[in-house]
Amino acid sequence: MLTEAALAPAAGLGDSDYGGTRPRFSTLRSAGHTFLEHRMAVVGLGFLLFVVLFCFVGPLLYKTNQVSANVVVATLPPSGQHWLGTDENGFDVLGRLMLGGQTSLEVGLGAAIVGASMGVVWGSVAGFCGGVIDSIMMRVVDAVLALPALLLLLVLAVIIQPSVPMLIIIVGVVSWLVPARLVRGETLTLKTREYVDASRVVGASRRRTVARHILPNVLGTIIVNATFQVADAIILVAYLSFLGLGISPPATNWGAMLSDGLNYALSGYWWLIFPPGVTIVLTVVAVNYVGDGLRDAFEVRLRVR
Amino acid sequence: MTGPTRSAGARRYVSRHFSTKTAIVCLLLAGILASCSSSATAPSTSKAVKPVQGGTVSFAEPPATTPSWILPFVDTTDYSYFTDFDWDWQMWRPVYFVGTPTSPDVDYSESLANKPVFSNNDTTVSVTLKPWKWSDGTPITARNVLFFFNILKVEKLNWWLYIPGSFPDDVKSAKVTSERTIQFQLIHAYNPELISQNDLQSLTPLPLAWDRTSLSGPRGAGSTLPAGTGNGLDMTPAGARRVYAFLISQNKDLAAYSTNWLWKIVDGPFKLSTYSITGMTSLVPNREYGGVQAKISRLTFLPFTSASSEFAALRSGQSIDVGYTSTSYLNQQSALTGYTLAAWPAWAFSDWFINFNNPTAGPAFRQLYIREAMQSLIDQPTIDKYVYKGYAEPSLGSVPLYPPNSWLSSYEKSYPYPYKPALAVKLLSSHGWAVHPSGVTTCTRPGTGSSDCGAGIAAGTGLTFQLSYSNGLPTNQTQALVEKGDFSKAGIVINLRPVTPAELFSLSPTCAPSQSACSWQLMSYQDYTPFPYPFGGIDFETGGVYNFGSYSDPTTDKLLAEAKVASTPSGLSKSFIGSENRILQQLSELFQPTTPYQLTEVLSNLHGVTPQSPELAITPELWYFTK
């Protein structure tokens, strides 16, 4: 008797569920091997790990007051006491870089997850259902895509009091469109594959077909896109903060630090500008390299080079 | 005509201007002191400099504001947060010009009328105009003032300075008694100072050619009759409303400002030359003006989207002759070449509004000891020294400290609520609060006894409040952060909520606890310019127009009412001081350092600009270049 498992392909990460001929670890090993071949991706990953440790473990070792301003020590240049100097409020810049990084990374990662999740659900449903449903759902995507994300963010940030969870949601809400289109395109292709037809023939429900056969095969695309969403979210939050609509002080993020520092661009207070600016650039570049590496890792044709 | 900053409505104007430098009426009075010493009509010049006739002065408008209103009657429903009135007041001047370089009082030498005369036990006041002319050569008459008053009576609810019970409600009737004299009959005797400083300064003569309902149609009958007669469309309420509606419709046609013949009839020192809806506007001298004739040949207003963009233009030398900087940019002063910096302090005090009607924080705010504790946690000297680099003045109460004045009571001068964190802790502890410095102080003894937390405060309630403030300037945030830290010393948590200036502006109306608009708890207004006569009624009496926090105290109301009608100097002094002290003692608002209106940057070869009026008025007819 034919079963769904017997018909399943050895595709992507979902193959082991079906007793495919190639064990899952070999796929992961192959992907990992390909990723490691991408040197810049490895460097980027290393840098990201360092940034995460810097932001979340650093404050435990380098303790500073980041709540109450101390204007008596405002805008001090770097010294042994304040390695990166102090800002206009008397906050230690190095400590603030750690605190700001927490927000930037949390929002970046959180928004990427929210955006990717929404995009996956929307795109896979649209692609798999097709027809009128697909048309309607994708026109919604087109309509929202036509609106500048920054404009939407500005409106939302004014209406809603920004906080880290709220920023994750509102940045995520404007970030799901691209993943939705990508997933929908992949789904349209995948659903015509024989193993999907076979799954239907043996009685698999639509939900099961999407969950077991479609999504596992677009996972690579999703992960790669999500890494870019992280970088985009960090930059979007920086935009918002630059426009004065970020989270409320004394909390901060790298974009807000950069924005505040630019008020003193003509004063020679370089330590208020370069640390957050350089950190944003390096982190975004690192995330993008990691995304590149993951793309290579999940692209079957590139696994063996 | 008055600038918005010169009276009650100024509260909004000044606040946004200070925090974000937006719309405000400015009539600079630089040079007046000197002119008084030698000549009544000519700006003084030192021996070292020789004035040059002519030249164009570029004046930087406040950030994000444009001159989008021209009618010298500001309508509350139409004027915008982003409206700049600086230019308008150069074309139409008020009967009484408020503010000198050293005081907020009326400057009679710059005014269109002589000092008002009170009679009949202060129930009648007569205003006699000087023999000055409109730009079309016709004399400025009492009928022109009556025209304004007739419109004001029927459109008072639209008038941005209207305060119920005040002008024009306190006027029983007005009549023209001679070509240049108009007489107002008051409903009863009022404090003459209040009437002359705060009410009459609002009068602005309007040309009778405006007494019409269409551009090409016939003028009102009064326009063609000899001055002093009582005819005209405006003489009936219905006619006045129609005329006003017509003028407002013309006012809204911005594209026609420079071509509409209505706006070519002016009585101020300047008339409109070019106008752009983008904000770039030029004025040229009105040679029929009866006061000091302008030496400069053109005055151009330049728009800017933000304070930083203005400063960048200033730094790049982009032909700004009179610009501004802020304390946030003081450390960049050396980057400017060819400019002289001068602080422009205002007749103002700064405060945090307390929303007594906030459903969450209201019960705590209604406890005087909590307000006393909060005021004791505001370190004004330190904020002034480190945040505002010494340019701010402490706000001690409802009467501004600067310029020196006779209204400041000895109680207010004594600075009754200095920075004393220990006192704040003691006050809270003695009223049943468990004080947790750097944490959250909570109520442990609910109740209404003298040593309990107070009515409406449940056990476990924490002292956590939200402060809304403008994100317009970096110093606003620094000040808020400093105060957040100081409040934490008594376990009072201040959550900061920076908002755009426009949003802060929208928060200000008073509210009922059930309204969603009542969600704000504390609101920082950088500065407030009261009337020249610092009568606190509109801000502190129950239901006062600018009593945004809904403060209510019967004793304060009684003292303010007495101050309004006290006609003898001794009675006035007693009731005024009484209300001033009560307002301070009750702390209906939390007083904060008052920053200068702006730090003015003046091109070094341009003179007569400074010192500047604390009423924030500009008088460019007194400006001149030197070689």
mmCIF file of C-alpha atoms in Angstrom, chain B residues 274-579:
data_model
loop_
_atom_site.group_PDB
_atom_site.id
_atom_site.type_symbol
_atom_site.label_atom_id
_atom_site.label_comp_id
_atom_site.label_asym_id
_atom_site.label_seq_id
_atom_site.Cartn_x
_atom_site.Cartn_y
_atom_site.Cartn_z
ATOM 1 C CA THR B 274 7.059 89.294 -1.855
ATOM 2 C CA TYR B 275 5.478 86.225 -0.392
ATOM 3 C CA SER B 276 6.005 82.530 -0.890
ATOM 4 C CA ILE B 277 4.002 79.785 0.735
ATOM 5 C CA THR B 278 7.306 78.052 1.388
ATOM 6 C CA GLY B 279 7.987 80.717 3.977
ATOM 7 C CA MET B 280 10.366 83.005 2.116
ATOM 8 C CA THR B 281 8.842 86.438 2.576
ATOM 9 C CA SER B 282 10.117 89.967 2.105
ATOM 10 C CA LEU B 283 8.932 93.229 3.570
ATOM 11 C CA VAL B 284 9.932 96.746 2.590
ATOM 12 C CA PRO B 285 9.577 99.940 4.626
ATOM 13 C CA ASN B 286 6.208 101.647 4.810
ATOM 14 C CA ARG B 287 7.135 105.277 4.342
ATOM 15 C CA GLU B 288 3.797 106.442 5.731
ATOM 16 C CA TYR B 289 4.510 104.835 9.093
ATOM 17 C CA GLY B 290 4.187 107.386 11.876
ATOM 18 C CA GLY B 291 6.892 105.948 14.114
ATOM 19 C CA VAL B 292 10.574 105.398 13.529
ATOM 20 C CA GLN B 293 11.293 105.003 9.813
ATOM 21 C CA ALA B 294 13.232 101.872 8.936
ATOM 22 C CA LYS B 295 16.823 102.332 7.827
ATOM 23 C CA ILE B 296 17.064 98.945 6.205
ATOM 24 C CA SER B 297 15.558 98.643 2.747
ATOM 25 C CA ARG B 298 14.288 95.087 2.988
ATOM 26 C CA LEU B 299 13.521 92.498 5.629
ATOM 27 C CA THR B 300 13.495 88.895 4.498
ATOM 28 C CA PHE B 301 12.155 86.012 6.558
ATOM 29 C CA LEU B 302 13.894 82.685 5.981
ATOM 30 C CA PRO B 303 12.198 79.372 6.814
ATOM 31 C CA PHE B 304 13.998 76.406 8.362
ATOM 32 C CA THR B 305 12.838 72.903 8.991
ATOM 33 C CA SER B 306 14.705 72.517 12.273
ATOM 34 C CA ALA B 307 16.974 74.286 14.705
ATOM 35 C CA SER B 308 19.859 72.201 13.512
ATOM 36 C CA SER B 309 19.302 73.116 9.868
ATOM 37 C CA GLU B 310 19.180 76.783 10.834
ATOM 38 C CA PHE B 311 22.392 76.418 12.766
ATOM 39 C CA ALA B 312 24.018 74.639 9.861
ATOM 40 C CA ALA B 313 23.024 77.519 7.589
ATOM 41 C CA LEU B 314 24.335 79.981 10.108
ATOM 42 C CA ARG B 315 27.596 78.145 10.257
ATOM 43 C CA SER B 316 27.949 77.949 6.525
ATOM 44 C CA GLY B 317 27.505 81.698 6.263
ATOM 45 C CA GLN B 318 24.346 81.448 4.178
ATOM 46 C CA SER B 319 23.373 85.085 4.526
ATOM 47 C CA ILE B 320 21.505 84.951 7.800
ATOM 48 C CA ASP B 321 21.788 88.310 9.491
ATOM 49 C CA VAL B 322 19.667 87.561 12.536
ATOM 50 C CA GLY B 323 19.584 83.903 13.475
ATOM 51 C CA TYR B 324 19.614 81.806 16.571
ATOM 52 C CA THR B 325 21.357 79.019 18.316
ATOM 53 C CA SER B 326 20.530 77.091 21.441
ATOM 54 C CA THR B 327 22.358 76.031 24.527
ATOM 55 C CA SER B 328 22.688 72.633 22.876
ATOM 56 C CA TYR B 329 24.954 74.188 20.289
ATOM 57 C CA LEU B 330 26.839 76.605 22.503
ATOM 58 C CA ASN B 331 29.951 74.520 22.313
ATOM 59 C CA GLN B 332 29.919 75.112 18.567
ATOM 60 C CA GLN B 333 29.847 78.864 18.844
ATOM 61 C CA SER B 334 33.463 79.096 17.744
ATOM 62 C CA ALA B 335 32.427 77.631 14.403
ATOM 63 C CA LEU B 336 30.469 80.780 13.652
ATOM 64 C CA THR B 337 32.304 83.732 12.262
ATOM 65 C CA GLY B 338 31.090 87.289 12.169
ATOM 66 C CA TYR B 339 28.236 86.869 14.623
ATOM 67 C CA THR B 340 27.570 88.253 18.051
ATOM 68 C CA LEU B 341 25.728 86.064 20.513
ATOM 69 C CA ALA B 342 23.151 87.531 22.856
ATOM 70 C CA ALA B 343 20.698 85.717 25.073
ATOM 71 C CA TRP B 344 17.080 86.681 24.619
ATOM 72 C CA PRO B 345 15.433 86.080 27.963
ATOM 73 C CA ALA B 346 11.670 86.107 28.111
ATOM 74 C CA TRP B 347 9.086 87.316 30.575
ATOM 75 C CA ALA B 348 8.396 83.746 31.448
ATOM 76 C CA PHE B 349 8.507 80.896 33.850
ATOM 77 C CA SER B 350 8.860 77.211 33.154
ATOM 78 C CA ASP B 351 7.009 74.383 34.684
ATOM 79 C CA TRP B 352 5.808 70.861 34.605
ATOM 80 C CA PHE B 353 2.071 70.740 34.316
ATOM 81 C CA ILE B 354 0.534 68.333 36.780
ATOM 82 C CA ASN B 355 -2.563 66.552 35.557
ATOM 83 C CA PHE B 356 -4.729 66.471 38.650
ATOM 84 C CA ASN B 357 -7.421 64.679 36.656
ATOM 85 C CA ASN B 358 -5.282 61.777 35.561
ATOM 86 C CA PRO B 359 -7.139 58.714 36.811
ATOM 87 C CA THR B 360 -3.954 56.939 37.897
ATOM 88 C CA ALA B 361 -1.684 59.653 39.211
ATOM 89 C CA GLY B 362 -4.331 62.219 40.140
ATOM 90 C CA PRO B 363 -4.868 61.032 43.730
ATOM 91 C CA ALA B 364 -1.156 61.328 44.440
ATOM 92 C CA PHE B 365 -0.872 64.689 42.710
ATOM 93 C CA ARG B 366 -3.698 66.049 44.818
ATOM 94 C CA GLN B 367 -1.597 65.628 47.951
ATOM 95 C CA LEU B 368 0.279 68.841 48.670
ATOM 96 C CA TYR B 369 3.042 67.015 50.525
ATOM 97 C CA ILE B 370 3.762 64.950 47.422
ATOM 98 C CA ARG B 371 3.974 68.072 45.278
ATOM 99 C CA GLU B 372 6.258 69.615 47.884
ATOM 100 C CA ALA B 373 8.442 66.520 47.830
ATOM 101 C CA MET B 374 8.607 66.621 44.046
ATOM 102 C CA GLN B 375 9.494 70.307 43.945
ATOM 103 C CA SER B 376 12.201 69.644 46.534
ATOM 104 C CA LEU B 377 13.778 67.198 44.102
ATOM 105 C CA ILE B 378 14.254 69.744 41.324
ATOM 106 C CA ASP B 379 17.783 71.058 41.364
ATOM 107 C CA GLN B 380 17.369 74.238 39.355
ATOM 108 C CA PRO B 381 20.849 75.707 40.011
ATOM 109 C CA THR B 382 22.610 72.558 38.817
ATOM 110 C CA ILE B 383 20.443 72.267 35.741
ATOM 111 C CA ASP B 384 21.099 75.884 34.917
ATOM 112 C CA LYS B 385 24.831 75.547 35.381
ATOM 113 C CA TYR B 386 25.464 72.321 33.529
ATOM 114 C CA VAL B 387 22.614 71.920 31.096
ATOM 115 C CA TYR B 388 21.955 75.535 30.152
ATOM 116 C CA LYS B 389 25.477 76.828 30.752
ATOM 117 C CA GLY B 390 24.246 79.567 33.038
ATOM 118 C CA TYR B 391 21.755 81.043 30.572
ATOM 119 C CA ALA B 392 18.656 79.911 32.464
ATOM 120 C CA GLU B 393 16.928 81.617 35.349
ATOM 121 C CA PRO B 394 15.248 79.712 38.137
ATOM 122 C CA SER B 395 11.470 79.780 38.198
ATOM 123 C CA LEU B 396 10.413 80.475 41.705
ATOM 124 C CA GLY B 397 6.712 80.910 41.153
ATOM 125 C CA SER B 398 4.125 82.470 38.905
ATOM 126 C CA VAL B 399 5.972 85.781 38.636
ATOM 127 C CA PRO B 400 9.097 85.601 36.483
ATOM 128 C CA LEU B 401 12.388 86.460 38.065
ATOM 129 C CA TYR B 402 13.592 88.316 34.984
ATOM 130 C CA PRO B 403 13.466 91.156 34.251
ATOM 131 C CA PRO B 404 13.583 92.599 37.758
ATOM 132 C CA ASN B 405 10.088 93.690 38.698
ATOM 133 C CA SER B 406 8.021 94.904 41.573
ATOM 134 C CA TRP B 407 5.599 91.977 41.436
ATOM 135 C CA LEU B 408 7.961 89.441 42.936
ATOM 136 C CA SER B 409 6.909 88.855 46.530
ATOM 137 C CA SER B 410 9.353 88.383 49.356
ATOM 138 C CA TYR B 411 7.953 84.871 49.801
ATOM 139 C CA GLU B 412 8.717 83.968 46.212
ATOM 140 C CA LYS B 413 12.149 85.566 46.469
ATOM 141 C CA SER B 414 12.859 83.399 49.489
ATOM 142 C CA TYR B 415 12.861 80.341 47.208
ATOM 143 C CA PRO B 416 10.649 78.290 49.523
ATOM 144 C CA TYR B 417 11.249 74.993 47.752
ATOM 145 C CA PRO B 418 14.985 74.602 47.214
ATOM 146 C CA TYR B 419 16.571 71.321 46.200
ATOM 147 C CA LYS B 420 16.411 69.105 49.291
ATOM 148 C CA PRO B 421 16.174 65.380 48.596
ATOM 149 C CA ALA B 422 16.278 64.652 52.330
ATOM 150 C CA LEU B 423 13.192 66.775 52.846
ATOM 151 C CA ALA B 424 11.420 64.898 50.068
ATOM 152 C CA VAL B 425 12.233 61.574 51.710
ATOM 153 C CA LYS B 426 11.078 62.896 55.061
ATOM 154 C CA LEU B 427 7.795 64.189 53.668
ATOM 155 C CA LEU B 428 7.013 60.878 52.050
ATOM 156 C CA SER B 429 8.087 58.777 55.008
ATOM 157 C CA SER B 430 5.978 60.820 57.397
ATOM 158 C CA HIS B 431 2.919 60.218 55.259
ATOM 159 C CA GLY B 432 3.015 56.468 55.187
ATOM 160 C CA TRP B 433 5.252 55.764 52.234
ATOM 161 C CA ALA B 434 8.041 53.213 52.243
ATOM 162 C CA VAL B 435 10.773 55.147 50.527
ATOM 163 C CA HIS B 436 13.082 53.126 48.296
ATOM 164 C CA PRO B 437 15.764 55.343 46.768
ATOM 165 C CA SER B 438 16.568 54.101 43.253
ATOM 166 C CA GLY B 439 13.537 51.877 43.538
ATOM 167 C CA VAL B 440 9.842 52.596 43.754
ATOM 168 C CA THR B 441 8.422 54.254 46.830
ATOM 169 C CA THR B 442 5.136 52.615 47.808
ATOM 170 C CA CYS B 443 2.253 53.499 50.060
ATOM 171 C CA THR B 444 2.125 51.411 53.194
ATOM 172 C CA ARG B 445 -0.374 53.447 55.189
ATOM 173 C CA PRO B 446 -3.423 54.212 53.095
ATOM 174 C CA GLY B 447 -6.008 56.511 54.536
ATOM 175 C CA THR B 448 -6.913 60.120 54.940
ATOM 176 C CA GLY B 449 -5.268 60.861 58.273
ATOM 177 C CA SER B 450 -2.566 63.463 58.585
ATOM 178 C CA SER B 451 0.117 60.799 58.552
ATOM 179 C CA ASP B 452 -1.499 58.608 55.901
ATOM 180 C CA CYS B 453 -0.882 58.520 52.177
ATOM 181 C CA GLY B 454 -4.073 60.405 51.366
ATOM 182 C CA ALA B 455 -7.451 60.001 49.771
ATOM 183 C CA GLY B 456 -7.688 57.667 46.832
ATOM 184 C CA ILE B 457 -4.255 56.138 47.326
ATOM 185 C CA ALA B 458 -4.358 52.405 47.909
ATOM 186 C CA ALA B 459 -1.805 50.365 49.795
ATOM 187 C CA GLY B 460 1.022 49.320 47.542
ATOM 188 C CA THR B 461 0.570 52.221 45.176
ATOM 189 C CA GLY B 462 3.910 53.223 43.730
ATOM 190 C CA LEU B 463 5.092 56.715 42.985
ATOM 191 C CA THR B 464 5.612 56.236 39.264
ATOM 192 C CA PHE B 465 4.764 59.016 36.873
ATOM 193 C CA GLN B 466 5.186 59.656 33.194
ATOM 194 C CA LEU B 467 6.700 62.900 31.967
ATOM 195 C CA SER B 468 5.959 64.065 28.427
ATOM 196 C CA TYR B 469 8.399 66.547 26.993
ATOM 197 C CA SER B 470 9.406 67.895 23.635
ATOM 198 C CA ASN B 471 12.172 66.089 21.812
ATOM 199 C CA GLY B 472 12.984 69.264 19.929
ATOM 200 C CA LEU B 473 16.260 70.058 21.615
ATOM 201 C CA PRO B 474 18.932 67.818 23.153
ATOM 202 C CA THR B 475 18.923 69.941 26.304
ATOM 203 C CA ASN B 476 15.301 68.998 26.944
ATOM 204 C CA GLN B 477 16.300 65.378 27.171
ATOM 205 C CA THR B 478 19.327 66.078 29.295
ATOM 206 C CA GLN B 479 17.244 68.064 31.755
ATOM 207 C CA ALA B 480 14.657 65.292 31.895
ATOM 208 C CA LEU B 481 17.334 62.695 32.538
ATOM 209 C CA VAL B 482 18.899 64.784 35.286
ATOM 210 C CA GLU B 483 15.554 65.175 36.982
ATOM 211 C CA LYS B 484 14.736 61.524 36.574
ATOM 212 C CA GLY B 485 17.907 60.777 38.501
ATOM 213 C CA ASP B 486 17.104 63.329 41.196
ATOM 214 C CA PHE B 487 13.581 62.024 41.656
ATOM 215 C CA SER B 488 14.912 58.517 42.064
ATOM 216 C CA LYS B 489 16.649 59.679 45.238
ATOM 217 C CA ALA B 490 13.244 59.595 46.888
ATOM 218 C CA GLY B 491 12.076 56.543 44.996
ATOM 219 C CA ILE B 492 9.873 58.523 42.627
ATOM 220 C CA VAL B 493 10.110 56.965 39.196
ATOM 221 C CA ILE B 494 9.767 59.345 36.289
ATOM 222 C CA ASN B 495 9.246 57.510 33.021
ATOM 223 C CA LEU B 496 10.302 59.751 30.194
ATOM 224 C CA ARG B 497 8.170 60.160 27.136
ATOM 225 C CA PRO B 498 9.783 62.368 24.518
ATOM 226 C CA VAL B 499 7.231 63.504 21.962
ATOM 227 C CA THR B 500 7.289 65.754 18.980
ATOM 228 C CA PRO B 501 6.517 69.397 19.637
ATOM 229 C CA ALA B 502 3.256 69.033 17.753
ATOM 230 C CA GLU B 503 2.224 66.104 19.910
ATOM 231 C CA LEU B 504 3.088 67.972 23.079
ATOM 232 C CA PHE B 505 0.998 70.833 21.780
ATOM 233 C CA SER B 506 -1.926 68.474 21.330
ATOM 234 C CA LEU B 507 -1.654 67.167 24.886
ATOM 235 C CA SER B 508 -2.277 70.499 26.493
ATOM 236 C CA PRO B 509 -6.082 70.873 26.694
ATOM 237 C CA THR B 510 -7.692 70.263 30.019
ATOM 238 C CA CYS B 511 -9.493 66.963 30.377
ATOM 239 C CA ALA B 512 -11.875 64.932 32.481
ATOM 240 C CA PRO B 513 -10.578 61.734 34.114
ATOM 241 C CA SER B 514 -12.725 59.576 31.879
ATOM 242 C CA GLN B 515 -11.319 61.018 28.683
ATOM 243 C CA SER B 516 -8.546 59.285 26.825
ATOM 244 C CA ALA B 517 -6.906 62.673 26.430
ATOM 245 C CA CYS B 518 -6.351 62.644 30.176
ATOM 246 C CA SER B 519 -3.701 59.949 30.023
ATOM 247 C CA TRP B 520 -0.833 62.392 30.353
ATOM 248 C CA GLN B 521 0.495 62.847 33.866
ATOM 249 C CA LEU B 522 3.299 65.373 33.829
ATOM 250 C CA MET B 523 4.042 67.648 30.918
ATOM 251 C CA SER B 524 7.088 69.837 30.548
ATOM 252 C CA TYR B 525 6.526 73.220 29.028
ATOM 253 C CA GLN B 526 9.764 74.929 28.560
ATOM 254 C CA ASP B 527 8.508 78.420 29.048
ATOM 255 C CA TYR B 528 5.447 80.485 29.381
ATOM 256 C CA THR B 529 5.031 84.166 28.856
ATOM 257 C CA PRO B 530 2.205 85.550 30.894
ATOM 258 C CA PHE B 531 0.566 88.881 30.331
ATOM 259 C CA PRO B 532 2.754 91.885 31.019
ATOM 260 C CA TYR B 533 0.782 92.188 34.206
ATOM 261 C CA PRO B 534 1.524 88.739 35.644
ATOM 262 C CA PHE B 535 -1.977 88.018 36.792
ATOM 263 C CA GLY B 536 -2.203 84.272 37.162
ATOM 264 C CA GLY B 537 -5.925 83.865 36.663
ATOM 265 C CA ILE B 538 -5.895 82.086 33.368
ATOM 266 C CA ASP B 539 -3.388 79.533 34.583
ATOM 267 C CA PHE B 540 -4.365 78.862 38.126
ATOM 268 C CA GLU B 541 -8.011 79.686 38.704
ATOM 269 C CA THR B 542 -10.520 76.873 38.503
ATOM 270 C CA GLY B 543 -11.455 76.414 34.864
ATOM 271 C CA GLY B 544 -8.769 78.830 33.689
ATOM 272 C CA VAL B 545 -8.188 78.604 29.961
ATOM 273 C CA TYR B 546 -4.584 77.601 30.378
ATOM 274 C CA ASN B 547 -5.041 75.668 33.575
ATOM 275 C CA PHE B 548 -4.229 72.503 31.650
ATOM 276 C CA GLY B 549 -3.762 70.371 34.748
ATOM 277 C CA SER B 550 -7.258 71.197 36.103
ATOM 278 C CA TYR B 551 -5.903 72.593 39.344
ATOM 279 C CA SER B 552 -8.649 73.860 41.650
ATOM 280 C CA ASP B 553 -8.299 75.682 44.935
ATOM 281 C CA PRO B 554 -11.103 77.921 46.313
ATOM 282 C CA THR B 555 -8.637 80.118 48.187
ATOM 283 C CA THR B 556 -6.607 80.728 45.054
ATOM 284 C CA ASP B 557 -9.785 81.534 43.147
ATOM 285 C CA LYS B 558 -10.858 84.052 45.771
ATOM 286 C CA LEU B 559 -7.501 85.811 45.833
ATOM 287 C CA LEU B 560 -7.323 85.978 42.053
ATOM 288 C CA ALA B 561 -10.793 87.441 41.868
ATOM 289 C CA GLU B 562 -9.798 90.096 44.362
ATOM 290 C CA ALA B 563 -6.642 90.897 42.421
ATOM 291 C CA LYS B 564 -8.659 91.384 39.274
ATOM 292 C CA VAL B 565 -10.899 94.082 40.658
ATOM 293 C CA ALA B 566 -8.679 95.747 43.229
ATOM 294 C CA SER B 567 -8.405 99.303 42.065
ATOM 295 C CA THR B 568 -6.297 100.950 44.730
ATOM 296 C CA PRO B 569 -2.549 100.379 44.710
ATOM 297 C CA SER B 570 -2.551 99.033 48.246
ATOM 298 C CA GLY B 571 -5.512 96.761 47.590
ATOM 299 C CA LEU B 572 -3.981 95.582 44.375
ATOM 300 C CA SER B 573 -0.668 94.882 46.016
ATOM 301 C CA LYS B 574 -2.237 92.954 48.860
ATOM 302 C CA SER B 575 -4.495 90.798 46.728
ATOM 303 C CA PHE B 576 -1.892 90.260 44.024
ATOM 304 C CA ILE B 577 0.791 89.221 46.477
ATOM 305 C CA GLY B 578 -1.731 87.030 48.244
ATOM 306 C CA SER B 579 -2.613 85.163 45.080
#
